[in-house]
XYZ file of C-alpha atoms in Angstrom:
661
model
C -14.881 -37.924 -65.544
C -12.004 -38.258 -63.129
C -9.762 -36.135 -60.903
C -6.228 -35.421 -61.979
C -4.645 -34.236 -58.791
C -7.271 -31.870 -57.417
C -8.731 -30.948 -60.833
C -11.876 -32.496 -62.394
C -11.020 -33.727 -65.913
C -12.447 -35.746 -68.797
C -10.507 -37.765 -71.351
C -10.070 -36.331 -74.851
C -11.172 -39.661 -76.253
C -14.595 -39.383 -74.526
C -15.091 -35.858 -75.863
C -14.507 -37.043 -79.440
C -16.270 -40.432 -79.210
C -19.396 -38.973 -77.545
C -19.733 -36.225 -80.138
C -18.931 -33.286 -77.889
C -16.336 -32.130 -80.426
C -14.444 -33.499 -83.429
C -10.800 -34.465 -83.399
C -9.937 -31.420 -85.520
C -11.858 -29.098 -83.179
C -10.003 -30.583 -80.246
C -6.634 -30.041 -81.922
C -7.498 -26.435 -82.873
C -8.710 -25.545 -79.338
C -5.549 -26.995 -77.835
C -3.343 -25.157 -80.356
C -5.133 -21.863 -79.670
C -4.834 -22.508 -75.909
C -8.598 -22.251 -75.450
C -8.614 -25.665 -73.863
C -6.496 -26.729 -70.903
C -4.908 -30.180 -71.144
C -4.061 -31.418 -67.655
C -2.222 -34.491 -68.929
C -1.011 -35.316 -72.447
C -1.511 -38.734 -73.966
C 1.070 -41.193 -75.200
C 3.100 -44.096 -73.842
C -0.002 -46.061 -73.007
C -1.790 -43.106 -71.383
C -4.588 -40.828 -72.565
C -5.019 -37.083 -72.571
C -7.110 -35.424 -69.825
C -8.911 -32.140 -70.447
C -9.871 -29.809 -67.569
C -13.681 -29.703 -67.504
C -13.878 -26.125 -66.278
C -11.785 -24.948 -69.267
C -14.324 -26.133 -71.908
C -15.923 -23.310 -73.872
C -19.630 -22.783 -73.072
C -20.894 -24.535 -76.277
C -18.974 -27.721 -75.588
C -19.769 -27.472 -71.849
C -23.516 -27.529 -72.665
C -23.066 -30.649 -74.837
C -21.177 -32.298 -72.005
C -24.042 -31.502 -69.613
C -26.472 -33.384 -71.900
C -24.229 -36.451 -71.936
C -23.695 -36.458 -68.161
C -27.059 -35.868 -66.387
C -25.586 -34.063 -63.300
C -21.963 -33.130 -63.845
C -22.350 -29.746 -62.123
C -21.803 -31.097 -58.598
C -18.571 -32.736 -59.710
C -17.542 -29.528 -61.475
C -18.333 -27.524 -58.356
C -16.295 -29.910 -56.205
C -13.421 -29.593 -58.627
C -13.645 -25.779 -58.470
C -13.619 -25.846 -54.656
C -10.616 -28.118 -54.594
C -8.746 -26.000 -57.115
C -9.448 -22.756 -55.186
C -9.038 -24.027 -51.631
C -6.178 -22.304 -49.739
C -5.264 -22.492 -46.066
C -6.088 -19.122 -44.472
C -2.842 -18.052 -42.750
C -4.542 -15.118 -41.026
C -7.046 -17.545 -39.519
C -4.190 -19.767 -38.322
C -2.602 -16.811 -36.475
C -5.948 -15.699 -35.038
C -6.911 -19.106 -33.631
C -3.407 -19.807 -32.306
C -3.654 -16.600 -30.293
C -7.169 -17.544 -29.206
C -5.908 -20.914 -27.934
C -3.181 -19.197 -25.895
C -5.741 -16.876 -24.301
C -8.311 -19.508 -23.340
C -6.215 -22.657 -23.057
C -7.475 -23.162 -19.501
C -10.982 -23.785 -20.929
C -9.806 -26.830 -22.928
C -8.839 -25.326 -26.296
C -6.416 -27.637 -28.151
C -4.462 -27.752 -31.407
C -7.257 -29.895 -32.875
C -9.743 -27.081 -32.299
C -7.366 -24.629 -33.970
C -6.984 -26.907 -37.020
C -10.782 -27.384 -37.236
C -11.544 -23.658 -37.178
C -8.773 -22.830 -39.683
C -10.178 -25.442 -42.108
C -13.727 -24.110 -41.718
C -12.520 -20.566 -42.432
C -10.581 -21.725 -45.498
C -13.631 -23.566 -46.962
C -15.853 -20.543 -46.367
C -13.295 -18.321 -48.077
C -13.512 -20.524 -51.195
C -17.331 -20.423 -51.133
C -17.365 -16.637 -50.811
C -14.741 -16.325 -53.572
C -17.056 -18.266 -55.889
C -20.039 -16.112 -54.816
C -18.113 -13.007 -55.885
C -16.981 -14.480 -59.238
C -19.864 -14.285 -61.767
C -17.996 -16.141 -64.534
C -17.115 -19.014 -62.222
C -20.761 -19.238 -61.078
C -21.909 -19.540 -64.691
C -19.475 -22.367 -65.391
C -20.175 -24.341 -62.224
C -23.821 -23.630 -61.397
C -25.479 -22.058 -64.375
C -26.936 -18.565 -64.302
C -27.100 -17.941 -60.517
C -25.543 -18.955 -57.231
C -27.287 -22.162 -56.084
C -27.084 -22.383 -52.264
C -28.485 -25.925 -52.278
C -25.852 -27.122 -54.736
C -23.115 -25.330 -52.753
C -24.274 -27.001 -49.499
C -24.113 -30.400 -51.224
C -20.652 -29.657 -52.624
C -19.378 -28.546 -49.220
C -20.773 -31.714 -47.680
C -19.046 -33.777 -50.382
C -15.835 -31.901 -49.653
C -15.956 -32.883 -45.954
C -14.004 -36.122 -46.436
C -11.032 -34.350 -48.034
C -10.721 -31.394 -45.670
C -12.342 -32.573 -42.430
C -14.346 -29.372 -41.982
C -17.318 -29.216 -39.574
C -19.546 -26.739 -41.380
C -23.337 -27.407 -41.245
C -24.975 -29.764 -43.788
C -28.358 -28.048 -44.007
C -28.601 -25.456 -46.789
C -30.238 -22.846 -44.535
C -27.788 -23.367 -41.671
C -24.850 -23.272 -44.084
C -26.166 -20.076 -45.658
C -26.613 -18.531 -42.186
C -23.056 -19.486 -41.211
C -21.692 -17.819 -44.380
C -23.547 -14.598 -43.495
C -22.297 -14.718 -39.886
C -18.744 -15.264 -41.127
C -18.943 -12.249 -43.422
C -20.370 -10.111 -40.607
C -18.456 -11.302 -37.501
C -15.300 -12.839 -38.961
C -13.389 -15.704 -37.355
C -15.103 -15.354 -33.958
C -18.344 -16.919 -35.261
C -16.553 -20.221 -35.903
C -15.635 -20.740 -32.232
C -17.851 -23.120 -30.303
C -20.025 -21.577 -27.613
C -18.634 -23.973 -25.020
C -15.460 -21.881 -24.878
C -15.853 -18.897 -22.553
C -19.405 -19.883 -21.716
C -20.056 -19.074 -18.058
C -23.091 -21.363 -17.902
C -20.942 -24.484 -18.044
C -18.780 -23.370 -15.106
C -19.686 -24.170 -11.558
C -17.815 -21.041 -10.471
C -18.888 -18.311 -12.867
C -17.449 -14.818 -13.064
C -19.815 -13.389 -10.465
C -19.037 -16.135 -7.936
C -15.309 -15.789 -8.546
C -15.433 -12.054 -7.855
C -17.336 -12.706 -4.625
C -14.635 -15.144 -3.455
C -11.931 -12.593 -4.229
C -13.833 -9.834 -2.414
C -14.031 -11.976 0.709
C -10.318 -12.827 0.439
C -9.178 -9.171 0.566
C -10.581 -8.332 3.984
C -8.283 -6.086 6.058
C -7.340 -8.996 8.365
C -5.975 -10.942 5.344
C -7.952 -14.174 5.933
C -6.450 -17.547 5.130
C -7.940 -19.690 2.360
C -9.786 -21.849 4.899
C -11.410 -18.781 6.408
C -12.458 -17.562 2.954
C -14.063 -20.940 2.259
C -15.927 -20.872 5.589
C -17.162 -17.300 5.057
C -18.337 -18.059 1.512
C -20.339 -21.127 2.570
C -21.793 -19.187 5.500
C -22.907 -16.481 3.082
C -24.636 -18.774 0.559
C -26.425 -20.506 3.454
C -27.715 -17.174 4.765
C -25.605 -17.265 7.940
C -23.415 -14.305 6.998
C -24.281 -10.952 5.446
C -21.986 -9.630 2.736
C -22.350 -6.074 1.480
C -20.664 -3.573 -0.783
C -18.805 -1.110 1.499
C -19.085 1.691 -1.078
C -22.838 1.507 -1.712
C -23.975 -0.404 1.367
C -25.891 -2.834 -0.874
C -26.369 -6.347 0.531
C -25.518 -9.294 -1.706
C -28.310 -11.847 -1.976
C -27.503 -15.558 -1.430
C -30.306 -16.328 -3.931
C -28.021 -15.086 -6.718
C -25.521 -17.848 -5.917
C -27.408 -21.099 -6.440
C -27.051 -24.155 -8.667
C -29.489 -25.204 -11.399
C -31.756 -26.789 -8.777
C -31.959 -23.601 -6.717
C -29.816 -24.991 -3.895
C -26.969 -22.909 -2.379
C -23.889 -23.147 -4.582
C -21.567 -24.970 -2.199
C -17.885 -25.034 -3.079
C -15.142 -27.224 -1.694
C -12.126 -25.820 0.071
C -9.870 -27.021 -2.755
C -12.013 -25.160 -5.320
C -11.732 -21.933 -3.322
C -7.972 -22.444 -2.969
C -7.544 -23.109 -6.680
C -9.302 -19.898 -7.648
C -7.400 -17.852 -5.080
C -4.124 -19.265 -6.408
C -4.761 -18.490 -10.055
C -1.927 -16.174 -11.179
C -4.322 -13.463 -12.369
C -6.180 -13.573 -9.052
C -3.016 -13.580 -6.936
C -1.986 -10.312 -8.576
C -5.351 -8.720 -7.769
C -5.295 -10.004 -4.171
C -1.740 -8.723 -3.654
C -2.693 -5.325 -5.050
C -5.586 -5.076 -2.573
C -3.773 -6.368 0.523
C -0.151 -5.253 0.175
C 1.159 -1.748 0.617
C 2.250 0.141 -2.473
C 5.983 -0.368 -1.917
C 5.723 -4.151 -1.461
C 3.431 -4.571 -4.468
C 5.706 -2.467 -6.658
C 8.849 -4.411 -5.736
C 7.356 -7.907 -5.903
C 4.490 -7.835 -8.415
C 4.558 -4.735 -10.596
C 6.622 -4.884 -13.820
C 9.703 -2.681 -13.972
C 11.601 -0.937 -16.720
C 14.779 -2.370 -18.262
C 17.797 -0.123 -18.768
C 21.410 -0.271 -19.920
C 24.518 1.681 -18.914
C 25.817 4.795 -20.610
C 29.144 5.218 -22.377
C 30.856 8.044 -20.440
C 31.839 8.685 -16.854
C 30.388 11.697 -15.007
C 27.442 11.776 -17.402
C 25.292 10.922 -14.402
C 25.824 10.842 -10.652
C 23.635 8.685 -8.427
C 23.329 9.472 -4.721
C 21.905 7.717 -1.684
C 22.200 7.531 2.095
C 23.042 4.416 4.118
C 23.455 3.488 7.780
C 26.708 1.704 8.599
C 26.018 -1.783 9.936
C 28.062 -1.567 13.135
C 27.039 0.640 16.040
C 28.738 3.354 18.067
C 30.029 2.590 21.551
C 28.789 5.863 23.071
C 25.223 6.119 21.764
C 24.538 2.515 20.603
C 23.348 4.073 17.343
C 24.618 3.846 13.795
C 26.761 6.256 11.815
C 24.876 7.812 8.901
C 26.696 8.009 5.575
C 25.893 9.611 2.257
C 27.544 8.492 -0.995
C 27.873 9.863 -4.520
C 28.565 7.230 -7.200
C 29.545 7.679 -10.822
C 26.928 5.707 -12.746
C 29.234 4.184 -15.376
C 32.345 3.276 -13.360
C 30.453 2.699 -10.063
C 33.206 4.608 -8.213
C 32.447 6.369 -4.944
C 33.380 9.962 -5.799
C 31.884 11.612 -2.721
C 31.265 10.471 0.857
C 30.193 12.155 4.085
C 29.492 10.878 7.605
C 27.512 12.147 10.548
C 25.671 11.193 13.683
C 22.468 12.716 12.285
C 20.826 12.248 8.908
C 20.275 15.895 8.009
C 21.036 18.515 5.355
C 24.592 19.027 6.609
C 25.334 15.408 5.710
C 24.125 15.961 2.151
C 25.970 19.267 1.744
C 29.254 17.793 2.993
C 28.930 14.900 0.544
C 28.511 17.340 -2.352
C 31.535 19.283 -1.143
C 33.619 16.116 -0.930
C 32.674 15.174 -4.496
C 33.452 18.597 -5.939
C 36.803 18.686 -4.149
C 37.719 15.406 -5.885
C 36.576 16.688 -9.263
C 38.556 19.915 -8.873
C 41.742 18.112 -7.791
C 41.631 15.985 -10.924
C 40.653 18.822 -13.261
C 37.383 17.201 -14.303
C 34.333 19.183 -15.309
C 30.875 19.485 -13.840
C 28.850 16.215 -13.926
C 26.101 16.471 -16.532
C 23.284 14.880 -14.531
C 22.310 13.510 -11.154
C 19.598 11.246 -9.729
C 18.610 11.671 -6.090
C 15.905 10.619 -3.667
C 13.157 12.900 -2.424
C 13.310 12.943 1.355
C 16.736 14.572 1.819
C 16.908 16.502 -1.450
C 13.462 18.105 -1.656
C 14.819 21.282 0.000
C 17.007 21.933 -3.041
C 14.373 21.358 -5.755
C 13.906 25.072 -6.392
C 17.548 25.984 -5.897
C 20.746 24.024 -6.271
C 19.021 20.949 -7.797
C 16.835 22.867 -10.193
C 17.596 21.786 -13.756
C 20.127 24.130 -15.316
C 21.433 25.696 -12.105
C 24.277 23.284 -11.315
C 23.401 20.147 -13.309
C 21.961 20.002 -16.819
C 19.831 16.969 -15.951
C 18.254 16.346 -12.526
C 16.008 13.385 -11.745
C 14.169 12.930 -8.449
C 13.406 9.231 -7.969
C 9.957 8.176 -6.824
C 9.611 7.751 -3.046
C 10.190 4.188 -1.780
C 11.242 3.064 -5.264
C 14.737 1.836 -4.461
C 15.067 -0.135 -7.695
C 14.883 3.085 -9.710
C 17.988 4.567 -8.078
C 21.289 2.984 -9.122
C 23.008 3.920 -5.861
C 20.759 1.503 -3.941
C 22.077 -1.512 -5.840
C 25.664 -0.250 -5.616
C 25.372 0.075 -1.842
C 24.284 -3.566 -1.679
C 27.015 -4.763 -4.041
C 29.710 -2.978 -2.048
C 28.383 -4.415 1.196
C 28.390 -7.972 -0.180
C 31.769 -7.864 -1.911
C 33.905 -5.563 0.255
C 32.393 -4.684 3.635
C 31.259 -8.222 4.534
C 34.727 -9.533 3.623
C 36.632 -6.965 5.693
C 34.587 -6.763 8.894
C 32.638 -8.935 11.270
C 29.121 -8.158 12.407
C 27.858 -7.281 8.915
C 24.303 -8.532 8.434
C 20.767 -8.312 9.787
C 18.898 -10.166 12.478
C 16.294 -11.328 9.944
C 18.854 -12.193 7.258
C 19.375 -15.671 5.852
C 22.479 -17.815 5.987
C 25.671 -15.777 6.244
C 23.626 -12.583 6.564
C 21.925 -13.530 9.836
C 23.297 -11.711 12.864
C 21.664 -12.919 16.059
C 22.562 -11.409 19.426
C 21.292 -11.846 22.965
C 19.594 -8.705 24.236
C 20.231 -7.306 27.708
C 17.061 -6.160 29.441
C 17.940 -2.648 30.569
C 16.320 0.766 30.453
C 17.466 1.409 26.887
C 16.374 -2.054 25.660
C 18.976 -1.765 22.911
C 22.072 -3.428 24.399
C 23.361 -6.861 23.418
C 25.786 -9.143 25.247
C 27.798 -10.457 22.338
C 27.629 -7.399 20.123
C 30.697 -5.233 19.516
C 30.640 -1.450 19.464
C 33.104 0.957 17.877
C 34.200 4.577 18.028
C 32.965 7.095 15.480
C 36.473 7.758 14.161
C 37.178 4.046 13.641
C 33.949 3.408 11.744
C 34.493 6.393 9.454
C 38.134 5.522 8.762
C 37.312 1.889 7.974
C 34.445 2.852 5.684
C 36.667 5.253 3.747
C 39.167 2.409 3.353
C 36.366 0.149 2.079
C 35.391 2.809 -0.468
C 38.992 3.014 -1.683
C 39.157 -0.781 -2.049
C 35.826 -0.766 -3.909
C 37.070 1.914 -6.313
C 40.273 -0.029 -7.022
C 38.635 -3.442 -7.515
C 37.832 -4.841 -10.946
C 34.880 -3.378 -12.779
C 32.036 -5.962 -12.970
C 31.743 -5.624 -16.756
C 35.030 -7.299 -17.592
C 33.804 -8.200 -21.058
C 33.698 -4.511 -21.981
C 36.509 -3.327 -19.687
C 38.933 -6.289 -19.455
C 41.415 -5.996 -16.591
C 40.280 -2.474 -15.664
C 39.321 -1.352 -12.173
C 36.408 0.935 -11.461
C 38.761 3.895 -11.014
C 40.516 3.156 -14.312
C 37.141 3.033 -16.076
C 36.273 6.398 -14.512
C 39.520 8.085 -15.589
C 39.512 6.606 -19.096
C 35.926 7.477 -19.984
C 35.358 11.053 -18.774
C 32.597 12.666 -20.819
C 34.355 15.113 -23.202
C 31.343 17.468 -23.302
C 31.295 18.327 -19.588
C 31.120 21.988 -18.677
C 33.762 23.548 -16.441
C 33.252 23.618 -12.708
C 31.029 26.550 -11.717
C 32.496 27.229 -8.285
C 30.568 30.484 -7.946
C 27.193 28.693 -8.085
C 28.421 25.779 -5.978
C 29.832 28.084 -3.314
C 26.589 29.990 -3.012
C 24.345 26.926 -2.687
C 26.446 24.379 -0.807
C 29.344 26.480 0.501
C 29.966 28.151 3.846
C 28.362 31.552 4.385
C 29.957 34.412 6.339
C 28.536 37.912 6.843
C 31.355 40.463 6.733
C 32.127 44.114 5.953
C 34.382 45.870 3.449
C 37.207 47.446 5.445
C 39.337 50.424 4.402
C 37.837 50.106 0.895
C 40.117 47.154 0.207
C 39.559 44.001 2.273
C 37.005 41.781 3.960
C 37.547 39.369 6.822
C 36.494 35.724 6.209
C 37.394 32.684 8.323
C 39.771 34.747 10.453
C 41.713 35.899 7.387
C 41.774 39.098 5.353
C 40.915 38.989 1.640
C 41.646 41.635 -1.008
C 38.981 43.087 -3.257
C 40.008 42.382 -6.842
C 39.790 46.049 -7.863
C 38.807 49.387 -6.306
C 35.991 49.648 -8.872
C 34.169 46.907 -6.922
C 33.084 49.677 -4.567
C 30.800 50.932 -7.319
C 28.652 47.771 -6.982
C 27.846 48.374 -3.306
C 24.567 49.881 -2.216
C 24.587 53.480 -0.856
C 26.017 53.702 2.640
C 26.144 49.881 2.866
C 29.475 48.103 3.252
C 27.975 44.837 4.522
C 28.431 41.834 2.213
C 28.064 38.048 2.411
C 30.990 35.772 1.604
C 30.478 32.234 0.190
C 33.191 29.614 -0.226
C 33.710 25.868 -0.584
C 35.927 24.606 2.250
C 38.752 22.150 1.634
C 39.253 18.891 3.568
C 40.428 20.845 6.620
C 37.588 23.356 6.437
C 39.673 26.235 5.111
C 38.298 28.539 2.400
C 39.333 28.057 -1.210
C 37.768 30.594 -3.575
C 35.708 33.252 -1.783
C 32.848 35.074 -3.532
C 31.100 38.221 -2.260
C 27.399 38.923 -2.644
C 25.248 41.796 -1.481
C 21.782 40.326 -1.303
C 21.299 38.352 -4.543
C 23.803 40.503 -6.451
C 27.271 39.157 -7.149
C 29.976 41.630 -6.102
C 33.446 40.138 -6.434
C 35.811 37.188 -6.130
C 38.373 38.151 -3.482
C 41.985 37.032 -2.982
C 43.719 36.003 0.226
C 45.890 38.714 1.855
C 49.464 37.509 2.237
C 51.583 39.289 4.886
C 55.331 40.021 4.790
C 57.879 40.173 7.601
C 58.233 43.669 8.917
C 61.791 42.994 10.125
C 64.072 43.957 7.253
C 66.909 41.751 8.378
C 64.700 38.651 8.189
C 62.880 39.335 4.924
C 63.027 36.734 2.150
C 62.319 36.919 -1.569
C 58.749 35.862 -0.859
C 58.350 38.750 1.605
C 59.664 41.134 -1.008
C 57.224 39.817 -3.621
C 54.308 40.171 -1.208
C 55.392 43.721 -0.334
C 55.570 44.677 -3.994
C 52.137 43.139 -4.667
C 50.587 45.112 -1.825
C 52.220 48.324 -3.049
C 50.737 47.667 -6.483
C 47.285 47.236 -4.980
C 47.658 50.464 -2.980
C 48.931 52.252 -6.071
C 45.962 50.914 -8.034
C 43.662 52.348 -5.371
C 45.453 55.732 -5.510
C 45.142 55.741 -9.266
C 41.421 55.003 -9.044
C 41.002 57.915 -6.601
C 42.986 60.311 -8.796
C 41.122 59.254 -11.893
C 37.789 59.880 -10.259
C 38.838 62.918 -8.133
C 36.185 65.617 -7.625
C 36.864 69.210 -8.870
C 35.871 72.046 -6.506
C 33.477 74.751 -7.720
C 32.999 78.381 -6.520
C 29.779 79.333 -4.792
C 28.253 82.899 -4.334
C 24.840 84.240 -3.465
C 22.984 86.482 -5.917
C 23.092 90.389 -5.167
C 19.791 92.091 -4.160
C 18.783 95.886 -4.347
C 19.391 97.856 -1.063
C 16.321 99.196 0.697
C 16.105 102.361 2.901
C 16.864 101.600 6.494
C 16.224 103.418 9.704
C 19.115 104.975 11.551
C 18.924 102.391 14.273
C 19.055 99.328 11.933
C 22.220 97.415 11.437
C 22.561 95.119 8.398
C 25.089 92.414 7.796
C 27.390 93.204 4.909
C 29.624 90.677 3.118
C 33.247 91.796 3.072
C 33.769 89.590 0.062
C 32.087 86.641 -1.653
C 33.335 84.130 0.841
C 34.312 86.291 3.799
C 32.862 86.552 7.243
C 29.764 88.594 7.954
C 30.390 92.137 9.411
C 27.893 94.385 11.017
C 27.912 98.212 10.223
C 25.943 101.248 11.398
C 24.100 103.567 8.975
C 26.879 106.170 9.271
C 29.388 103.616 8.208
C 27.242 102.669 5.234
C 27.550 106.203 3.876
C 31.320 105.933 3.861
C 31.006 102.608 2.052
């Protein structure tokens, strides 16, 4: 017998010469394809027949000629059915990545993949009754299989056990536990480590003390503990840790070097845990915790992002900073609203909203679809103006202290680096690095906030210069020049307005962020707001007022100079009317213009409309009389009132006069 490739074969000549079959039988079996010929004869060669393809009758004759051909047949079957297990390759590659620090290498991966592949072939044979009969006889022979696997070691390099019982046990473990049973116990075995899991957790627990000890101090405290010089306890349960649980194999205290302690404290997984325990939530979130990844939208005014900032330079009168509040368009990054104040309060926020809506109205743009804001200044409006669906369709309150969530935070920084730092001196921080460091010599005075070489500015100058910086920022190139080549931020804003925006709801805006004035309806026609008179739109508005109550509240959004624009009247929570400004005309006829004439005619129309409303709803008078009662006998001295007519005055008559009546 011989191998042809990986298949056990026997020459056709040997089959015929040794009487296994005749030449004619051989030719018939080949013609009927009941015999597999691995290699045909001719040209000086000889034909090779696959042993495993012999019919059972001829296979039995072959067994008598060759005393123990079964082992060779079994080896040939294993070689023919051996396949590299790709699932095992993926499993052990992942295992190596997870425990590479424990010494796992590519050689270990290759070894375990080969072992799994050999076991797969053995199990495949175990489940194939016909193959068992051809290779082993009537039943699965574990001893023969162990010998075959051992003989197969040279070709594959597997490390499966040689003993029949151990091999059989490994096959059962593999079927029960899968690939994990092939991994050596030295990987992940805590007993081989000087610093096991329990000791490592103790080191970490010492390292997260409130005073944030240095690595040297952690090393000293650990050694003091294992030597019994320092008590360590669980602060939650009060349980004392025993130094006897931290000993080597000889029972001596498990002493560790300073470098060992440092190495374990500096492991990436441990540094994360230490930072989580020692750092405040904001620092850990910004430096250690993963963050989400986002991309920009496609339309302007789909989302507004808002944030407050303190201008870098200080005021000359209070030595404090001017507070500013900005509204940015998320896509174009344009500043579309800005407000300034000496105090960071609700008025600052309201004025910024007003400034933004004035810009939107001037340009005829609709209501922004969404807005993202911070919590501390906007929480007052959560149940009102910034409730989803009231003014904006989408409202998002960013998490407190999470500056990376809010786009306006990064835009404030970008504007400061690219525009403000270029245009002005004194832009930076005392703890900044390089060009951002601003160091000044402090003057020791009562305020303890005065510096010798620091410049101070007026409020008006700081506000004017910041507005100029915003204009320069808006008209500078958009950072995404690949998508918007040659376009400024303002051009991107104008060219990409969201076409689905709703119209500006000035009624809602006026009520929530507008000026409020309590006033009274006068002469059934006007109210007085901001020192001006305003017409009711129609006399029928009077029907909406409460009984005997002419008091109303006027709301309006002021323009840049603080003057009212559209004025809306409410009585309580009920909308009453949108009023119109009263225009006056010159009472001197000689000086009247066409405009005066038009105003006069408009007022006459309004008065006529009122007269028409009164006539249309005029009240008809009804007659009233008292019912007549039967007269009763009276004494001569009694006088009774008698009605002269149904609506006349009362007259008094004597009894004699009654007779004449």
